[in-house]
Coordinates of N, CA and C in Angstrom, one line a residue:
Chain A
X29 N 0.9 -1.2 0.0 CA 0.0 0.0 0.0 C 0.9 1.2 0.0
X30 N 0.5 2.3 -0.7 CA 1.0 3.5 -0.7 C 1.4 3.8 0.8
X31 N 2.5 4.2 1.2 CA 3.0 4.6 2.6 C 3.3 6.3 2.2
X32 N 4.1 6.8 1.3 CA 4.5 7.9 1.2 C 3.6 9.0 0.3
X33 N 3.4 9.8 0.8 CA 2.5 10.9 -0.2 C 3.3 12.4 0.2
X34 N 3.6 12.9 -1.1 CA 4.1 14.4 -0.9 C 3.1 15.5 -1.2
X35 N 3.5 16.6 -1.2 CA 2.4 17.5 -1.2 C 3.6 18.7 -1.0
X36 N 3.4 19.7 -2.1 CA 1.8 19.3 -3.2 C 2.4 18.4 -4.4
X37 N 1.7 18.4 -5.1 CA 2.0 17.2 -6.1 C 3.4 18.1 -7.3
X38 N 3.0 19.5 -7.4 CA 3.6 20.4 -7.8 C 3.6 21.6 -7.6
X39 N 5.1 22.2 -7.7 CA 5.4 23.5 -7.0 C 6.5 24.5 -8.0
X40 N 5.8 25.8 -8.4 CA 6.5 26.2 -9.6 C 7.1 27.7 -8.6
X41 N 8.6 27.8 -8.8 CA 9.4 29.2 -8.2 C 10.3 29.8 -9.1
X42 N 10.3 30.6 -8.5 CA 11.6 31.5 -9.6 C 13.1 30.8 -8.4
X43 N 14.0 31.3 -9.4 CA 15.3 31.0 -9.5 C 15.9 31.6 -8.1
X44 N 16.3 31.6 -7.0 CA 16.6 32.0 -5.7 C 15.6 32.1 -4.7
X45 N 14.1 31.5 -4.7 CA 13.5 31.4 -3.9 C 13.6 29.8 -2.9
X46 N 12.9 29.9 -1.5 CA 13.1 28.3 -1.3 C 11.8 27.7 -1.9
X47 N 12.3 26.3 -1.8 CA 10.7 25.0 -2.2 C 11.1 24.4 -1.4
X48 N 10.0 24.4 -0.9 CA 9.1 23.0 0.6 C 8.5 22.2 0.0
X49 N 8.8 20.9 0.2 CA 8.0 19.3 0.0 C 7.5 18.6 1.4
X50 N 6.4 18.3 1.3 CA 6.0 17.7 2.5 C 6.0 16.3 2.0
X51 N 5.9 15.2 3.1 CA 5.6 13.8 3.3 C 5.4 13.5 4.0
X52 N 4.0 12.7 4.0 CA 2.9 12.0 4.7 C 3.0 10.2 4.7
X53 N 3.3 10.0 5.9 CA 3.3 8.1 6.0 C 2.3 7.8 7.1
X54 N 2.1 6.4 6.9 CA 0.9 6.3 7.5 C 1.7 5.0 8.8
X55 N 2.8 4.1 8.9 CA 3.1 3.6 9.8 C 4.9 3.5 10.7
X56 N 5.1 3.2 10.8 CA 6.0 3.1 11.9 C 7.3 2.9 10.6
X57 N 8.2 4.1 10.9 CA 9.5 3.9 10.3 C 11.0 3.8 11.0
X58 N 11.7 2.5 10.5 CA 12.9 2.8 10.4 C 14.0 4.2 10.0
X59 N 13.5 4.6 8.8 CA 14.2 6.1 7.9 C 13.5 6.3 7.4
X60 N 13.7 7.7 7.0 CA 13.0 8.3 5.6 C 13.8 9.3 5.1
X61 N 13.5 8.6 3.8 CA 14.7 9.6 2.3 C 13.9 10.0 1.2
X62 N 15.0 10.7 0.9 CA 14.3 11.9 0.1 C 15.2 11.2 -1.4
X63 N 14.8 11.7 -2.8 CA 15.1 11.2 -3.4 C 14.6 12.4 -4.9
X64 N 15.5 12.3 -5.6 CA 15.4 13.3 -7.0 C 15.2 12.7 -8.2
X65 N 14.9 12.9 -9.0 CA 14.4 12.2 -10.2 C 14.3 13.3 -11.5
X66 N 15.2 13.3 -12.1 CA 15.3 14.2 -13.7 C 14.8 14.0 -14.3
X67 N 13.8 14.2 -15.5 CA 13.1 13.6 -16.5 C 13.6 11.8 -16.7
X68 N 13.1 11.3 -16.5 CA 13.4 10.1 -17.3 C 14.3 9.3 -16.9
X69 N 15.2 9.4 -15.8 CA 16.3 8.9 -15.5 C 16.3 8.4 -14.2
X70 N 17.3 7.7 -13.7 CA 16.9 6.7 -12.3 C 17.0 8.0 -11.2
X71 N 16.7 7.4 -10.1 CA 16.3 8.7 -8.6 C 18.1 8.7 -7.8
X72 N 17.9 10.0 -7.5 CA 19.5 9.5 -6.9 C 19.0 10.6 -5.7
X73 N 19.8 9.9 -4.7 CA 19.7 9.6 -3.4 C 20.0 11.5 -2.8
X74 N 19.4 11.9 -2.4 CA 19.8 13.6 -1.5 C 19.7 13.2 0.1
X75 N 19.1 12.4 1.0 CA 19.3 12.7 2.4 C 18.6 11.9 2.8
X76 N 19.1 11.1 3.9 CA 18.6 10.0 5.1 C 18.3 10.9 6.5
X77 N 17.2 10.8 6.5 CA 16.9 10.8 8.5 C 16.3 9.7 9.3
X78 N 16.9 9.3 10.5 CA 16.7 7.8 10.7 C 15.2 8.4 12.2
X79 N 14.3 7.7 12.2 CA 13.1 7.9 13.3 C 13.7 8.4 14.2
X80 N 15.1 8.2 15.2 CA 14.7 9.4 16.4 C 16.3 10.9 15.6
X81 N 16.0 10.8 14.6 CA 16.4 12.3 14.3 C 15.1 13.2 13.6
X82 N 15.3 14.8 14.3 CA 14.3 14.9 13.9 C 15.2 16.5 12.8
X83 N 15.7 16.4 12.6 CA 16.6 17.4 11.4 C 17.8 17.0 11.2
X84 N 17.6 17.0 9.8 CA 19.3 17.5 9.0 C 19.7 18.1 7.9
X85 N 20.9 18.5 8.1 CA 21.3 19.1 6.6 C 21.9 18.5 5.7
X86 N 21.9 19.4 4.5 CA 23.1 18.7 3.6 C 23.2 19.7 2.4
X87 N 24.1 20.5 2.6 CA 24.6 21.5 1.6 C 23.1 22.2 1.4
X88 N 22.6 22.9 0.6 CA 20.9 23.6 0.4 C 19.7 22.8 0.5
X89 N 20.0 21.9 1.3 CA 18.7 20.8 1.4 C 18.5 21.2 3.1
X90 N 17.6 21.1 3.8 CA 17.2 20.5 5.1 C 16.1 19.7 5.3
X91 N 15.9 18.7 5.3 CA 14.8 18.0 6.3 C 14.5 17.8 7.8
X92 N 12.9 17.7 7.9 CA 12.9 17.4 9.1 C 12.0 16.5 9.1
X93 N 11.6 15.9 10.2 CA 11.2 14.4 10.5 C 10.2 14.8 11.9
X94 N 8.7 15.0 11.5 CA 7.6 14.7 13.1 C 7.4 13.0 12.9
X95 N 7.7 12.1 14.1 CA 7.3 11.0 13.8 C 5.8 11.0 14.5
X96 N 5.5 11.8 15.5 CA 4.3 11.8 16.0 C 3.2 12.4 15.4
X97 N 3.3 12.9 14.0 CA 2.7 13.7 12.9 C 2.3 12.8 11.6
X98 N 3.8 11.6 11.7 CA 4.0 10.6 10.4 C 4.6 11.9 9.2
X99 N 5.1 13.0 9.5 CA 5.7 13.5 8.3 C 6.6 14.3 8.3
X100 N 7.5 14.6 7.1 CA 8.5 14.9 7.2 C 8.6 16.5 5.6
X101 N 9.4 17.2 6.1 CA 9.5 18.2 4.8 C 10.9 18.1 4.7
X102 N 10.9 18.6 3.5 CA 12.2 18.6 2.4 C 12.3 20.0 2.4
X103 N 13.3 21.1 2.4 CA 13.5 22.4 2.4 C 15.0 22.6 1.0
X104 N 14.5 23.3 0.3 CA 15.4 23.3 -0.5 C 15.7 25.3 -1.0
X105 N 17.1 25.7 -0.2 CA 17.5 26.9 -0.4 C 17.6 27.5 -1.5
X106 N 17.5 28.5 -2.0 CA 18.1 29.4 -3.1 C 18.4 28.8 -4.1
X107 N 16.7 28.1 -4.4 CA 16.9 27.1 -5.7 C 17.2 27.5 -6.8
X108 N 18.1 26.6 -7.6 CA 18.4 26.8 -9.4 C 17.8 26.6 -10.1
X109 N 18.2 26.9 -11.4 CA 17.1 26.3 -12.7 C 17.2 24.2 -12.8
X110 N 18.9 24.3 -12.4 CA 19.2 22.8 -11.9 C 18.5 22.0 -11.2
X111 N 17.3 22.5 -10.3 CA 17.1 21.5 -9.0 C 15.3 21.4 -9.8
X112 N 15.5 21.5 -10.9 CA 13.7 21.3 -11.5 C 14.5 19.7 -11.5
X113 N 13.3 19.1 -11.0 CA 12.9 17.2 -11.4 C 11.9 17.0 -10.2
X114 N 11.6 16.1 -10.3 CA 10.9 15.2 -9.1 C 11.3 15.3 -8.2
X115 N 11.0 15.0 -7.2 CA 11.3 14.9 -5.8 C 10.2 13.7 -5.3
X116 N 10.8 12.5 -4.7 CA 10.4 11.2 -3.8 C 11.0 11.5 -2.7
X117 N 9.5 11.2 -1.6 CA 10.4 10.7 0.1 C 10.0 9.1 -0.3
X118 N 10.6 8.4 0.7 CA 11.0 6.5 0.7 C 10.9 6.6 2.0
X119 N 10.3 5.6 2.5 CA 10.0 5.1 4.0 C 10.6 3.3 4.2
X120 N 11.4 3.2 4.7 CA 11.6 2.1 5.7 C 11.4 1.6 6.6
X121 N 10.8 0.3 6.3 CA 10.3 -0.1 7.9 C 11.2 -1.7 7.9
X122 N 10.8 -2.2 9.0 CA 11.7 -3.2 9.3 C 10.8 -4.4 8.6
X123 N 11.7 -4.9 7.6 CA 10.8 -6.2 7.1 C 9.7 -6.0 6.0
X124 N 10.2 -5.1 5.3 CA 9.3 -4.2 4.9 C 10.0 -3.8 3.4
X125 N 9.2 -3.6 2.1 CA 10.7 -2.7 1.2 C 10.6 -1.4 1.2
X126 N 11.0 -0.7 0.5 CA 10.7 0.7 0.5 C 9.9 0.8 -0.1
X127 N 8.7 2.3 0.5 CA 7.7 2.6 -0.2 C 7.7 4.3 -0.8
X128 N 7.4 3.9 -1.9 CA 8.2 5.7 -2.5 C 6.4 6.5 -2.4
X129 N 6.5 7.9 -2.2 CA 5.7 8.7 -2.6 C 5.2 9.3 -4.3
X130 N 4.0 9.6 -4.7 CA 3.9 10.1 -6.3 C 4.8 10.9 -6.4
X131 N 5.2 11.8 -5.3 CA 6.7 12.8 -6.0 C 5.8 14.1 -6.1
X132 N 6.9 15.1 -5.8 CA 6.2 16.5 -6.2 C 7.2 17.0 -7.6
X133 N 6.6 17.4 -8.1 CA 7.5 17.8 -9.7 C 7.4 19.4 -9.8
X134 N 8.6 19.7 -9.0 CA 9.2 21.3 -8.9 C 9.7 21.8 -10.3
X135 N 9.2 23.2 -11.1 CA 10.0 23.6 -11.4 C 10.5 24.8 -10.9
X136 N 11.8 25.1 -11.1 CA 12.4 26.6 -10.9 C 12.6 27.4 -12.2
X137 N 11.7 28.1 -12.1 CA 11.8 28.8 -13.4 C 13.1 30.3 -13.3
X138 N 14.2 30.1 -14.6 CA 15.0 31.5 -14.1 C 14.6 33.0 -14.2
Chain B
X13 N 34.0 3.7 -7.2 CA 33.4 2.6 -7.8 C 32.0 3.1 -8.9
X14 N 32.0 2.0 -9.8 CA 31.4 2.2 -10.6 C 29.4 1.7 -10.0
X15 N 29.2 3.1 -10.7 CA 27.2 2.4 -10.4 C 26.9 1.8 -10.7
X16 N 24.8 1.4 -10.4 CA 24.0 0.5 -11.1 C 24.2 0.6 -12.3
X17 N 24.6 -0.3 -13.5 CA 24.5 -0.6 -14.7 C 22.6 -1.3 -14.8
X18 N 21.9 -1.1 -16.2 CA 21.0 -1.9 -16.2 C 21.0 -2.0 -17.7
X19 N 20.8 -2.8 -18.4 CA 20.7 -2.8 -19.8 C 19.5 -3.9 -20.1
X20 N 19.3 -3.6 -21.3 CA 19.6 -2.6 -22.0 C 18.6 -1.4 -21.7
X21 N 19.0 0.0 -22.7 CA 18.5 1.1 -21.8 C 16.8 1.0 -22.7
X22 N 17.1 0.7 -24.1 CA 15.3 1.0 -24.6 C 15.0 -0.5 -25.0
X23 N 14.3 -0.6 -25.1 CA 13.2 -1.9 -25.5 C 11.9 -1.5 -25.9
X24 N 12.1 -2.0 -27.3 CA 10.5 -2.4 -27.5 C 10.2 -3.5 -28.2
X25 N 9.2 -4.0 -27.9 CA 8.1 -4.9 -27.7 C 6.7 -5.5 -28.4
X26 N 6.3 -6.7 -28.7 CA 4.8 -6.7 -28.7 C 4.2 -7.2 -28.0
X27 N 3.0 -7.2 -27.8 CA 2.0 -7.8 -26.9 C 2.7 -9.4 -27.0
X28 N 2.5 -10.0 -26.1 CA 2.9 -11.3 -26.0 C 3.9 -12.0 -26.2
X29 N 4.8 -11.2 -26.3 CA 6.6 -11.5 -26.2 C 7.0 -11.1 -24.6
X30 N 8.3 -12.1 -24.8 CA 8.6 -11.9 -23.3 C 10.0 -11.0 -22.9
X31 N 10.3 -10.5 -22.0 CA 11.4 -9.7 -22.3 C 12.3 -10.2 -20.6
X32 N 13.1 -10.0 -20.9 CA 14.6 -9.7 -19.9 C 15.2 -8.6 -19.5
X33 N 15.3 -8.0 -18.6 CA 16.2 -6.9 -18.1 C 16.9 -7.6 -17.2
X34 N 17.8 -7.0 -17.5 CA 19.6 -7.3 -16.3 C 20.0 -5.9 -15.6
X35 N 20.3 -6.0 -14.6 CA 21.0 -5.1 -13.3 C 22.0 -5.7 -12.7
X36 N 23.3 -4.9 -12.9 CA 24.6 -5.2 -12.2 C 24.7 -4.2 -11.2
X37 N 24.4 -4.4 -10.0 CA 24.5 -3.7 -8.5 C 26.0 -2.6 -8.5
X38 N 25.8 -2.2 -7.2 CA 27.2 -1.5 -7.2 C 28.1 -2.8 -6.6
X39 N 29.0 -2.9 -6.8 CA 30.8 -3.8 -6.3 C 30.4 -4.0 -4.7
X40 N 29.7 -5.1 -3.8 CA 29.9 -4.9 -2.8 C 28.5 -5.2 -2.1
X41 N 27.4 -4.4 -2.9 CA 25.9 -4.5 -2.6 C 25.3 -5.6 -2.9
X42 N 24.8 -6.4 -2.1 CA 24.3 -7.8 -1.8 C 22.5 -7.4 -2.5
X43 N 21.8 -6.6 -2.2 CA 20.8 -6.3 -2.3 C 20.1 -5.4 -3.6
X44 N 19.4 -6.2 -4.5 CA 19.1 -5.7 -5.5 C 17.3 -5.7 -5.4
X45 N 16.8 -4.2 -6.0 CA 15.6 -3.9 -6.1 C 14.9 -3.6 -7.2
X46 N 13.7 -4.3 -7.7 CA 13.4 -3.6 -8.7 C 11.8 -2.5 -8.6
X47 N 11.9 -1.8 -9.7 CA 10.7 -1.0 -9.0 C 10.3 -0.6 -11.0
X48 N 8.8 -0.4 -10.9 CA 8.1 -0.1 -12.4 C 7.9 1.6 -12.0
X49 N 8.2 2.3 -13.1 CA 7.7 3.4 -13.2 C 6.9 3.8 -14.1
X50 N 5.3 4.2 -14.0 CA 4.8 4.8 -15.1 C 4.0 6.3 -14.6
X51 N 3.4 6.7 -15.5 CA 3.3 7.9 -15.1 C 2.1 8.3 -14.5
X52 N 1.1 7.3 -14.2 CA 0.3 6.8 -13.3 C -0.4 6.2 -12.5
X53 N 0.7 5.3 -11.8 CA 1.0 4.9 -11.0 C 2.3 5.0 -10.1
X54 N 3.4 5.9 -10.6 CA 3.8 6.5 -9.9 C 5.1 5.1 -10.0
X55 N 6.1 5.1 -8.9 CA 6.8 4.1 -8.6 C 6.1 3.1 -7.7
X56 N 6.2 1.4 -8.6 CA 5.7 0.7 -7.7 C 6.6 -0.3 -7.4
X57 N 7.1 -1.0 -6.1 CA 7.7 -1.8 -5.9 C 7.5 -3.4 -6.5
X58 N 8.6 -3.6 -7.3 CA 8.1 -5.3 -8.0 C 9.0 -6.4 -7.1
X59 N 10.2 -6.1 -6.8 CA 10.4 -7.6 -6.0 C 11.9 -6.9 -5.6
X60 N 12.5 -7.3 -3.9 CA 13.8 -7.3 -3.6 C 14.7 -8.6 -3.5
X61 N 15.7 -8.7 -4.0 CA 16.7 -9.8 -3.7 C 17.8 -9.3 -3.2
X62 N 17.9 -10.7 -2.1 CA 19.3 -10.4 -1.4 C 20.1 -12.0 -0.9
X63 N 21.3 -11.8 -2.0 CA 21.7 -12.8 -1.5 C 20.9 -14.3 -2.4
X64 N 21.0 -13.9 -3.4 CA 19.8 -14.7 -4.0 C 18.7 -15.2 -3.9
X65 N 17.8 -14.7 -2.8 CA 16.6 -15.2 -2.2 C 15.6 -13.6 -2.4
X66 N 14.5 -14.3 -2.8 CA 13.6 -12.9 -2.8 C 13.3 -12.8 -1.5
X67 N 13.1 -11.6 -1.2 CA 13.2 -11.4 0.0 C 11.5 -10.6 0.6
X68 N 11.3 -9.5 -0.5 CA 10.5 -9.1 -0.5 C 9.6 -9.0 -1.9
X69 N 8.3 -9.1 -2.3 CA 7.4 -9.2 -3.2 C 6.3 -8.0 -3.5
X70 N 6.3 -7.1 -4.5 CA 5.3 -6.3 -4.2 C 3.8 -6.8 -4.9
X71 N 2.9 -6.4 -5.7 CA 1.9 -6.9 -5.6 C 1.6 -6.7 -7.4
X72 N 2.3 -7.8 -7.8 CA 2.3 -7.8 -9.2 C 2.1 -9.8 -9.7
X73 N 1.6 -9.7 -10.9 CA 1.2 -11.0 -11.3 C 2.2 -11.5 -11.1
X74 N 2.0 -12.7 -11.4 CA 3.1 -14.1 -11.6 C 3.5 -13.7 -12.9
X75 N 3.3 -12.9 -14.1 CA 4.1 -13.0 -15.5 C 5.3 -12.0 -14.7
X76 N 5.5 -10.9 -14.1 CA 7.2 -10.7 -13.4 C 7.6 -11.9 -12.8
X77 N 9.0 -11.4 -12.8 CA 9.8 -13.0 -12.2 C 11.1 -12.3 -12.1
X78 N 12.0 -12.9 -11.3 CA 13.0 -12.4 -11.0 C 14.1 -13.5 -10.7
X79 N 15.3 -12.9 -10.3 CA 16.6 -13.6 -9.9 C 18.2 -13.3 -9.8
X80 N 18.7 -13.8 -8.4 CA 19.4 -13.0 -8.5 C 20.7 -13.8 -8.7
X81 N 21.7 -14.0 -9.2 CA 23.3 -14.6 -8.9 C 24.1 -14.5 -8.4
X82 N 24.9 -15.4 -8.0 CA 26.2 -15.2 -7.0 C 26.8 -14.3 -7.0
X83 N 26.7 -13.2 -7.9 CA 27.7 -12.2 -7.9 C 26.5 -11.3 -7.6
X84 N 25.2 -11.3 -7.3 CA 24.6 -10.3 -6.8 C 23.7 -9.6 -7.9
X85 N 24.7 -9.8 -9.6 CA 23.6 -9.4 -10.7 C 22.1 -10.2 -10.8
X86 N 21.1 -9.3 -11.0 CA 19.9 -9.4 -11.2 C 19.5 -9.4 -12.5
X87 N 17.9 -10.3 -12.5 CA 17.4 -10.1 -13.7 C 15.7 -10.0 -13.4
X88 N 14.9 -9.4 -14.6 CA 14.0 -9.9 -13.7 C 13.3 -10.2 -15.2
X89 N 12.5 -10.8 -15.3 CA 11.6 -11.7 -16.8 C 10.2 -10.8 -16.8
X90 N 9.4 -10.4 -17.6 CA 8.2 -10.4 -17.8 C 7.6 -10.8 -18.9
X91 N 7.1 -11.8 -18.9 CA 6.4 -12.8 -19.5 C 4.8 -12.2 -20.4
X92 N 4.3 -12.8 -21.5 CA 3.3 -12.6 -22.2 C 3.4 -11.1 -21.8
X93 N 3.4 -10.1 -22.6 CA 3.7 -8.5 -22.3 C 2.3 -8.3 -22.3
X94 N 2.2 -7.5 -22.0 CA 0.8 -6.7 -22.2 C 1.0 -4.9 -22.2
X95 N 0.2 -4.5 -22.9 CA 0.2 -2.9 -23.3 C 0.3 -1.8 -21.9
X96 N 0.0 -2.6 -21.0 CA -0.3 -1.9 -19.5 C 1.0 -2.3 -19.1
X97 N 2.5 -2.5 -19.9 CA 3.8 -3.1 -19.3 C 4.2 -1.9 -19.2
X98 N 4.3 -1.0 -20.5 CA 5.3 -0.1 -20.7 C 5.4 0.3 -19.7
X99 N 6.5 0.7 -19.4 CA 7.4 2.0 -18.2 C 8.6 1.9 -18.6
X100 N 9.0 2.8 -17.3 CA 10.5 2.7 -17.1 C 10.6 1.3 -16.1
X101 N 11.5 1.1 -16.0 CA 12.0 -0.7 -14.5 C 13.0 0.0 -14.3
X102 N 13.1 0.3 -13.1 CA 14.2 0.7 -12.7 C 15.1 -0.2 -11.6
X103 N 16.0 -0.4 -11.3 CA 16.7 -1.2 -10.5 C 17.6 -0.5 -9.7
X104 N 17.7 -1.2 -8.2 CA 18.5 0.2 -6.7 C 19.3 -1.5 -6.2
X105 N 20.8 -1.0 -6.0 CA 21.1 -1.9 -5.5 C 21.3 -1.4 -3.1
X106 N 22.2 -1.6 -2.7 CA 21.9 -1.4 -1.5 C 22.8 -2.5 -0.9
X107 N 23.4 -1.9 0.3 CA 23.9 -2.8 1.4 C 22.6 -2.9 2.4
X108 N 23.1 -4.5 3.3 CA 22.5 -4.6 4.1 C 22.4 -4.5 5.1
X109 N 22.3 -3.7 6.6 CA 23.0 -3.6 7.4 C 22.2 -4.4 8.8
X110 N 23.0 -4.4 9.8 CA 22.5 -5.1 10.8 C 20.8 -4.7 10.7
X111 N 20.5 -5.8 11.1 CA 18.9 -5.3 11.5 C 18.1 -5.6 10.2
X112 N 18.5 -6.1 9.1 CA 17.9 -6.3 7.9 C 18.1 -4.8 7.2
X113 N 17.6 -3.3 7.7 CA 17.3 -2.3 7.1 C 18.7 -2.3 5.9
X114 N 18.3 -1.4 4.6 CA 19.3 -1.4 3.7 C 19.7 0.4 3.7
X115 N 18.1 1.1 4.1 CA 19.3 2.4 3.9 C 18.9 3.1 2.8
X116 N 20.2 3.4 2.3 CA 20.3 4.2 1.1 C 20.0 3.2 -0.2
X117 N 19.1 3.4 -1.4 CA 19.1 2.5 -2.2 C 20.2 3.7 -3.7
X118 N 21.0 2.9 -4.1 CA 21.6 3.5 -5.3 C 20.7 3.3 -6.6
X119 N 20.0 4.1 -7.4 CA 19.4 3.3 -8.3 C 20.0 3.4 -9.8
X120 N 19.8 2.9 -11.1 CA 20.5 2.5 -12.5 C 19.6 3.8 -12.7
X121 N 20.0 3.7 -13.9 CA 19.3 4.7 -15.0 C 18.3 4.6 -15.8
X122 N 17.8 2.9 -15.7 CA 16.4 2.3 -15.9 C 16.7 1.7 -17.2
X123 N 15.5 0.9 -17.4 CA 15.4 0.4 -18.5 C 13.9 0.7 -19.4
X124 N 14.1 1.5 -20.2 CA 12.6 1.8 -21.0 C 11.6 0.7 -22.1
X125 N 10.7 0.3 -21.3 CA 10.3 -0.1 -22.1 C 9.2 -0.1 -23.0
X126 N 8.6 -0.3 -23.9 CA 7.7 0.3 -24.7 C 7.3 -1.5 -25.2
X127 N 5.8 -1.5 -24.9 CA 5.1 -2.3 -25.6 C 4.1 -2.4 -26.3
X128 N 3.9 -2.9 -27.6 CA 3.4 -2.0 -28.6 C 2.1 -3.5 -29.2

């Protein structure tokens, strides 16, 4: 069953503004990652937060993690024309495979 | 180290032919995943191997099929095609770490397929 849902589905900014992604799960996780996706091409990995962290960074990215909410946002700084693709959160649970979200499809317009 | 390889990158197809995709993990990663992408359903998980044993199964017919080898390369079969096949397949390989959890998945570049 669908575990991950982002929101909003799509979000259009200009070129040095931030974009927020939210994700919504519905049970008990091991981690949850965030994940990019370019037109057409496989997802590559931007940031792990494991259930008892509840922020981190990573160069213009921050997430955070409510586990008593089930969700987590994606913060992304002084975006470029570069950081337009998809965006997946992935949830892990124990015994369990990963379950991806529909993805929110940012663009940054310059 | 070199990434997920998956080949081949396009494929096409007709209804009722069967096809093959191959995934060579990263050097190291025991754990291979495959997942269908289309544009309406979003990514769906089709089946994990680790260690040559499926491990995990998502909720797809018996014409997917899979397998993994001693060296960790994957394949996975889909049988009689049907028009509702096309996507992208993409494949994530992954260490395993204590506890079962794998983490970070690395994923290929996919394999496109078009069935016609």
């Amino acid at each position: 069953s669908q575990q991950g849902e982002e929101d909003p589905q799509a979000l259009s900014i200009q070129e040095g503004e931030n974009a927020t992604m939210n994700c919504s799960y519905k049970t008990s996780i091991n981690n949850l990652q965030w994940y990019r996706q370019n037109s057409g091409r496989g997802l590559v990995h931007l940031i792990l937060i494991r259930s008892n962290e509840r922020e981190k960074h990573s160069g213009r990215l921050r997430v955070t993690l409510d586990t008593s909410k089930k969700s987590s946002s994606l913060l992304i700084t002084a975006s470029r024309a570069a950081d337009t693709a998809s965006y997946f959160c992935a949830t892990e649970s124990y015994g369990q495979n990963f379950v991806f979200g529909p993805g929110t499809r940012l663009s940054v317009l310059p | 180290k070199a990434g997920v390889t998956q080949t081949p990158r396009y494929l096409i197809k007709t209804r009722g032919q069967q096809v093959t995709l191959s995934c060579s993990p990263i050097s190291g990663h025991r754990s291979v995943s495959w997942y269908q992408q289309t544009p309406g359903q979003g990514l769906q998980f089709l089946f994990e191997y680790f260690s040559e044993t499926q491990r995990n199964k998502g909720n797809f017919p018996g014409r997917f099929s899979g397998r993994q080898f001693s060296n960790s390369r994957s394949e996975m079969n889909v049988s009689t095609l049907e028009l509702g096949d096309s996507a992208l397949y993409l494949c994530a390989s992954s260490l395993v770490r204590t506890g079962g959890f794998q983490e970070t998945q690395y994923f290929g570049p996919g394999t496109r397929l078009l069935v016609l």
